[in-house]
Amino acid sequence: KQWYQRRVAITAGEKFDEVMYDSLKSLLKAANNDVKNKVENLSKLTQRDVDTVTVTIIATANIIRLLRNSVINLPRNQFLQVKTGLLDCILDSVYFYHDVGTKCHRVKHKIPYVLTYTPLCIEVIRAALQLTSNLCVGNHAVQGAVWARLYPGMFNTLLNSIDKQVKNYVCAILFHCTAWNGSAALEEMMNGEEGKQMIRQCIGLIQPPNSLDWAQLFVEGLICVERFTCVFEICKDDNLVFTLLEVLSEKVKSAPSATKKQLFGELESAVPVTTFLFLAKLFAKNRQHIIDLATGVNVPEGEVTVRILHILAKVTGLFEHYTRITNNTPFLEC
C-alpha cells in the first residue's frame, strides 16, 4: 500500500496517546522516504510519480498541522511528542524538505513540473517550525534539543528564506529559547559571531517590508533579559540601531497586554533599569551632539543621541520639556 492512501481518522480535538503518536511518526518517516526515493532522479519521474510526490508532500504538511494543533495548551501531548521521538522526526523534516525545495528550485528551468514542489516544501517547513515553536514554549529540555539541532546553520539558512512566514516562525523559536534568564542558548548567541549576526538579521526583519511580529518579540525578549547594551553594541554602527531604539521606545510607552504577559511571564514587568542607566551615560557622553544640532551643525551620529533623549524624557516624566525643545529647535526633529 502507498502510505498516503491510508486514512488517519482523528482530529485535533480527540485524545492522543503514545501509540497514536508512534503511528503518525511512522507515517512521516514513510512519507519522507517515499519522496526521497523519487526526487533522487527528478528527470526520470513519470506523471504518476509526479502526482504521487505532490500528494505525499501535501499529506505530510497536513499531518504536521494536526500534530501542531494537538499540543496547543496541552502539556501532556507535548511530552508525548518528545517521548515518542516525533520532535526529532519533525526536525528531520525541516532539513529534508529544505533540501528538496532547494534541489527543485535549482533544476526548475530543466524540469518545469518540479516548480510545484518548492511551495509545497515551504508549507511543510512552515508547519514543522510552528509545531517546534509550540513544543518549545516553557520547556527548557525541548529548547535545548531544538537549539542543538538547528543552531547556527539551519537557523541562519531559514532566516534567509524567501518566505516571510518561515522567517517569522524561526524568530518565534529564537524567542522561546532565549527570552529567559539563565538561558544557555542566549549566552551562546551573545558570545559567538554567528549568533551576533543572527541578532542583526532579526532586527532587520522588524523593518519593512518584512515587519515580522516575532522578530520584534525576540528583540524585546533580549531587552527584558538585560541584553540591551550588548545588542546596542552589535548594531550601533548602522541603521539597525534606530530599529533597536524604536523597539525599546514602543516597549516603554505601550501598556502591558495579556498576550505579552503570557509570553514573557515575569519578564513582562518592566524594562530593566540598567538599560536606561546605559542610555543616560551614553547621552551624557554625547551631549555635545545636541548642542551642535541645535546650532545647525551637521552631526550624522547626532540622530541616535536625539532618539536616546526622546526615550529618557519619556521614562523620566519629562516628555513635555522634550516636546517644547524640539518644537522650538527644528534641527532636533529626528
Coordinates of C-alpha atoms in Angstrom, one line a residue:
K1 CA 0.0 0.0 0.0
Q2 CA 1.1 3.6 -0.6
W3 CA 1.4 5.3 2.7
Y4 CA -0.5 8.4 1.5
Q5 CA -3.6 6.3 0.8
R6 CA -4.0 5.5 4.4
R7 CA -6.6 7.4 6.3
V8 CA -6.0 8.9 9.7
A9 CA -9.4 9.2 11.3
I10 CA -8.6 11.6 14.1
T11 CA -9.0 15.3 14.8
A12 CA -7.1 17.7 16.9
G13 CA -9.9 17.6 19.5
E14 CA -9.5 13.9 20.2
K15 CA -7.3 12.4 22.9
F16 CA -3.9 11.5 21.6
D17 CA -1.9 8.6 23.1
E18 CA 1.6 7.3 22.7
V19 CA 0.5 4.6 20.2
M20 CA -1.2 7.3 18.0
Y21 CA 1.9 9.5 18.0
D22 CA 4.1 6.5 17.1
S23 CA 1.8 5.8 14.2
L24 CA 2.0 9.3 12.9
K25 CA 5.8 9.3 13.3
S26 CA 5.9 6.1 11.1
L27 CA 3.7 7.8 8.5
L28 CA 6.0 10.8 8.4
K29 CA 9.1 8.7 8.0
A30 CA 7.4 6.7 5.2
A31 CA 6.5 9.9 3.5
N32 CA 10.0 11.3 3.7
N33 CA 11.5 8.0 2.3
D34 CA 8.9 7.9 -0.5
V35 CA 9.7 11.5 -1.6
K36 CA 13.4 10.9 -1.2
N37 CA 13.4 7.9 -3.5
K38 CA 11.6 9.8 -6.2
V39 CA 13.4 13.1 -6.1
E40 CA 16.8 11.5 -6.3
N41 CA 16.0 11.1 -10.1
L42 CA 13.8 14.1 -10.9
S43 CA 14.4 13.8 -14.6
K44 CA 13.1 10.2 -14.7
L45 CA 9.8 10.8 -12.9
T46 CA 6.6 9.6 -14.7
Q47 CA 3.4 11.6 -14.4
R48 CA 2.2 9.1 -11.9
D49 CA 5.4 9.7 -9.8
V50 CA 4.9 13.5 -10.1
D51 CA 1.3 13.2 -8.8
T52 CA 2.4 10.8 -6.0
V53 CA 5.1 13.2 -4.8
T54 CA 2.6 16.1 -4.8
V55 CA 0.0 14.2 -2.8
T56 CA 2.7 12.9 -0.4
I57 CA 4.1 16.4 0.4
I58 CA 0.6 17.8 0.9
A59 CA -0.4 15.0 3.2
T60 CA 2.9 15.5 5.2
A61 CA 2.1 19.2 5.7
N62 CA -1.4 18.2 6.9
I63 CA -0.2 15.6 9.4
I64 CA 2.3 18.1 10.8
R65 CA -0.5 20.7 11.2
L66 CA -2.5 18.0 13.0
L67 CA 0.4 17.4 15.3
R68 CA 0.8 21.2 15.8
N69 CA -2.8 21.6 16.8
S70 CA -2.7 18.7 19.2
V71 CA -0.1 20.3 21.5
I72 CA -1.7 23.8 22.0
N73 CA -2.1 24.3 25.7
L74 CA -1.8 20.5 26.3
P75 CA 1.5 19.8 28.2
R76 CA 0.7 16.0 28.2
N77 CA 0.7 15.9 24.4
Q78 CA 3.8 18.0 24.2
F79 CA 5.5 15.5 26.5
L80 CA 4.3 12.5 24.4
Q81 CA 5.6 14.0 21.2
V82 CA 9.0 14.4 22.6
K83 CA 9.0 11.0 24.3
T84 CA 8.0 9.2 21.1
G85 CA 10.7 10.8 19.1
L86 CA 8.3 12.9 17.0
L87 CA 10.3 16.1 17.7
D88 CA 13.4 14.5 16.1
C89 CA 11.3 13.4 13.1
I90 CA 9.9 16.9 12.7
L91 CA 13.4 18.5 12.8
D92 CA 14.5 15.9 10.2
S93 CA 11.6 17.0 8.0
V94 CA 12.8 20.6 8.2
Y95 CA 16.2 19.6 6.9
F96 CA 14.8 17.2 4.4
Y97 CA 12.2 19.4 2.8
H98 CA 14.6 22.4 2.7
D99 CA 17.0 20.2 0.7
V100 CA 14.2 19.0 -1.6
G101 CA 12.9 22.5 -2.2
T102 CA 16.4 23.8 -2.9
K103 CA 17.1 21.0 -5.4
C104 CA 13.8 21.6 -7.2
H105 CA 14.4 25.3 -7.4
R106 CA 17.8 24.7 -8.8
V107 CA 16.6 22.5 -11.7
K108 CA 13.3 24.2 -12.4
H109 CA 14.4 25.5 -15.8
K110 CA 15.3 22.0 -17.0
I111 CA 12.3 20.2 -15.3
P112 CA 9.4 22.7 -15.2
Y113 CA 7.0 20.3 -13.4
V114 CA 9.1 20.5 -10.2
L115 CA 8.0 24.1 -9.8
T116 CA 5.0 22.9 -7.8
Y117 CA 7.2 21.2 -5.3
T118 CA 9.1 24.2 -3.9
P119 CA 6.0 26.0 -2.5
L120 CA 4.7 22.6 -1.1
C121 CA 8.0 22.1 0.7
I122 CA 7.7 25.5 2.2
E123 CA 4.3 24.5 3.5
V124 CA 5.8 21.5 5.3
I125 CA 8.6 23.7 6.7
R126 CA 6.1 26.3 8.0
A127 CA 4.0 23.7 9.8
A128 CA 7.1 22.0 11.2
L129 CA 8.5 25.2 12.6
Q130 CA 5.1 26.2 14.1
L131 CA 5.0 22.8 15.8
T132 CA 8.6 23.2 17.0
S133 CA 7.8 26.6 18.4
N134 CA 4.7 25.2 20.3
L135 CA 6.9 22.5 21.8
C136 CA 9.5 25.0 22.9
V137 CA 7.1 27.1 25.0
G138 CA 8.2 26.9 28.6
N139 CA 10.1 23.6 28.0
H140 CA 13.8 24.1 28.5
A141 CA 14.6 20.5 27.7
V142 CA 12.9 20.8 24.3
Q143 CA 14.6 24.2 23.7
G144 CA 18.0 22.6 24.3
A145 CA 17.3 19.8 21.9
V146 CA 16.0 22.1 19.2
W147 CA 18.9 24.5 19.7
A148 CA 21.4 21.7 19.3
R149 CA 19.8 20.6 16.0
L150 CA 19.2 24.0 14.4
Y151 CA 21.8 26.4 15.7
P152 CA 23.5 28.1 14.0
G153 CA 23.4 26.6 10.5
M154 CA 19.8 25.8 9.8
F155 CA 18.5 28.9 11.8
N156 CA 20.7 31.1 9.6
T157 CA 19.6 29.3 6.4
L158 CA 15.9 29.7 7.3
L159 CA 16.3 33.4 8.3
N160 CA 17.4 34.0 4.7
S161 CA 14.4 32.2 3.3
I162 CA 12.3 33.9 0.7
D163 CA 9.2 33.1 2.7
K164 CA 8.2 35.6 5.4
Q165 CA 6.3 33.1 7.5
V166 CA 9.3 30.7 7.7
K167 CA 11.4 33.6 9.0
N168 CA 8.7 34.6 11.4
Y169 CA 8.4 31.1 12.9
V170 CA 12.2 30.9 13.2
C171 CA 12.1 34.2 15.2
A172 CA 9.4 32.6 17.4
I173 CA 11.7 29.6 18.2
L174 CA 14.6 32.0 18.9
F175 CA 12.4 33.9 21.3
H176 CA 11.3 30.9 23.3
C177 CA 14.9 29.6 23.5
T178 CA 16.4 32.9 24.7
A179 CA 13.8 35.1 26.5
W180 CA 14.5 33.9 30.0
N181 CA 17.3 34.5 32.5
G182 CA 19.8 31.7 32.6
S183 CA 19.3 30.5 29.0
A184 CA 22.4 28.7 27.7
A185 CA 21.2 29.4 24.2
L186 CA 21.2 33.1 24.9
E187 CA 24.8 33.0 26.2
E188 CA 25.9 31.1 23.2
M189 CA 24.2 33.5 20.8
M190 CA 25.7 36.5 22.5
N191 CA 29.3 35.2 22.6
G192 CA 29.6 34.0 19.0
E193 CA 29.9 35.9 15.8
E194 CA 27.3 33.7 14.1
G195 CA 24.9 34.5 16.9
K196 CA 25.5 38.2 16.7
Q197 CA 24.9 38.2 13.0
M198 CA 21.7 36.3 13.6
I199 CA 20.6 39.1 16.0
R200 CA 21.3 41.7 13.4
Q201 CA 19.2 39.7 10.9
C202 CA 16.3 39.6 13.3
I203 CA 16.5 43.3 13.9
G204 CA 16.5 43.9 10.2
L205 CA 13.3 41.7 9.9
I206 CA 11.5 44.1 12.1
Q207 CA 11.9 46.8 9.4
P208 CA 9.6 46.9 6.3
P209 CA 9.0 45.1 4.0
N210 CA 9.1 42.2 6.4
S211 CA 7.8 43.8 9.6
L212 CA 7.7 40.5 11.5
D213 CA 5.9 40.4 14.8
W214 CA 8.1 37.5 16.2
A215 CA 11.3 39.3 15.2
Q216 CA 10.2 42.3 17.4
L217 CA 9.2 40.0 20.2
F218 CA 12.6 38.3 20.0
V219 CA 14.4 41.7 20.4
E220 CA 12.0 42.7 23.2
G221 CA 13.0 39.5 24.9
L222 CA 16.7 40.3 24.6
I223 CA 15.9 43.7 26.2
C224 CA 14.0 42.1 29.1
V225 CA 16.8 39.8 30.0
E226 CA 19.2 42.7 30.3
R227 CA 21.0 42.3 27.0
F228 CA 20.2 45.8 25.5
T229 CA 23.7 47.0 26.0
C230 CA 25.1 44.0 24.1
V231 CA 22.6 44.3 21.3
F232 CA 23.3 48.1 21.0
E233 CA 27.0 47.4 20.6
I234 CA 26.2 44.8 17.9
C235 CA 24.3 47.2 15.7
K236 CA 25.5 50.7 16.8
D237 CA 27.4 51.4 13.5
D238 CA 24.5 51.2 11.1
N239 CA 20.8 52.0 10.8
L240 CA 19.8 48.9 12.7
V241 CA 20.4 50.9 15.9
F242 CA 17.4 53.1 15.1
T243 CA 15.2 50.0 14.8
L244 CA 16.5 48.8 18.2
L245 CA 15.8 52.1 19.8
E246 CA 12.3 52.1 18.2
V247 CA 11.6 48.7 19.7
L248 CA 12.7 50.0 23.2
S249 CA 10.6 53.1 22.7
E250 CA 7.5 51.0 21.9
K251 CA 8.1 48.8 24.8
V252 CA 8.3 51.8 27.2
K253 CA 5.2 53.5 26.0
S254 CA 2.9 50.6 25.4
A255 CA 0.6 49.3 28.1
P256 CA 1.1 45.7 29.3
S257 CA -1.0 43.3 27.3
A258 CA -2.4 39.9 28.4
T259 CA -0.8 38.2 25.4
K260 CA 2.7 39.6 26.2
K261 CA 2.3 38.8 29.9
Q262 CA 1.6 35.2 28.9
L263 CA 4.7 35.2 26.6
F264 CA 7.1 37.0 28.8
G265 CA 5.9 35.8 32.2
E266 CA 7.9 37.5 35.0
L267 CA 10.0 39.4 32.4
E268 CA 7.0 41.5 31.3
S269 CA 7.1 43.6 34.5
A270 CA 9.5 46.2 33.2
V271 CA 12.4 47.1 31.1
P272 CA 15.5 46.6 33.3
V273 CA 16.7 49.9 34.8
T274 CA 20.2 49.0 33.6
T275 CA 19.0 49.8 30.1
F276 CA 18.2 53.4 31.0
L277 CA 21.3 53.8 33.0
F278 CA 23.3 52.8 29.9
L279 CA 21.4 55.2 27.7
A280 CA 21.8 58.0 30.3
K281 CA 25.6 57.5 30.4
L282 CA 25.7 57.4 26.6
F283 CA 23.7 60.6 26.4
A284 CA 26.0 62.4 28.8
K285 CA 29.0 61.3 26.8
N286 CA 27.5 62.6 23.5
R287 CA 25.6 65.7 24.8
Q288 CA 27.6 67.9 22.5
H289 CA 25.7 66.4 19.6
I290 CA 22.5 68.1 20.9
I291 CA 24.3 71.5 21.1
D292 CA 25.8 71.1 17.7
L293 CA 22.4 70.1 16.1
A294 CA 20.6 73.0 17.8
T295 CA 23.0 75.4 16.2
G296 CA 22.6 73.9 12.7
V297 CA 25.9 71.9 12.7
N298 CA 25.6 68.6 10.7
V299 CA 26.3 65.7 13.1
P300 CA 25.3 62.4 11.4
E301 CA 25.6 60.4 14.6
G302 CA 23.6 63.0 16.5
E303 CA 20.3 61.4 15.4
V304 CA 21.0 58.5 17.7
T305 CA 21.6 60.9 20.6
V306 CA 18.3 62.6 19.9
R307 CA 16.4 59.3 19.9
I308 CA 18.1 58.4 23.2
L309 CA 17.0 61.8 24.6
H310 CA 13.4 61.0 23.5
I311 CA 13.4 57.7 25.4
L312 CA 14.9 59.2 28.5
A313 CA 12.4 62.1 28.5
K314 CA 9.6 59.5 28.3
V315 CA 10.7 57.3 31.2
T316 CA 11.6 60.2 33.5
G317 CA 8.3 62.0 33.1
L318 CA 9.9 65.0 31.3
F319 CA 8.5 64.4 27.9
E320 CA 6.7 67.8 27.9
H321 CA 10.1 69.5 28.2
Y322 CA 11.5 67.4 25.3
T323 CA 8.5 68.3 23.1
R324 CA 8.9 72.0 23.9
I325 CA 12.6 71.9 23.0
T326 CA 12.1 70.0 19.7
N327 CA 9.2 72.2 18.7
N328 CA 11.4 75.3 19.1
T329 CA 14.5 73.7 17.6
P330 CA 13.7 72.1 14.2
F331 CA 17.3 70.8 13.9
L332 CA 16.4 68.3 16.7
E333 CA 13.4 66.8 14.9
C334 CA 14.9 63.3 14.2

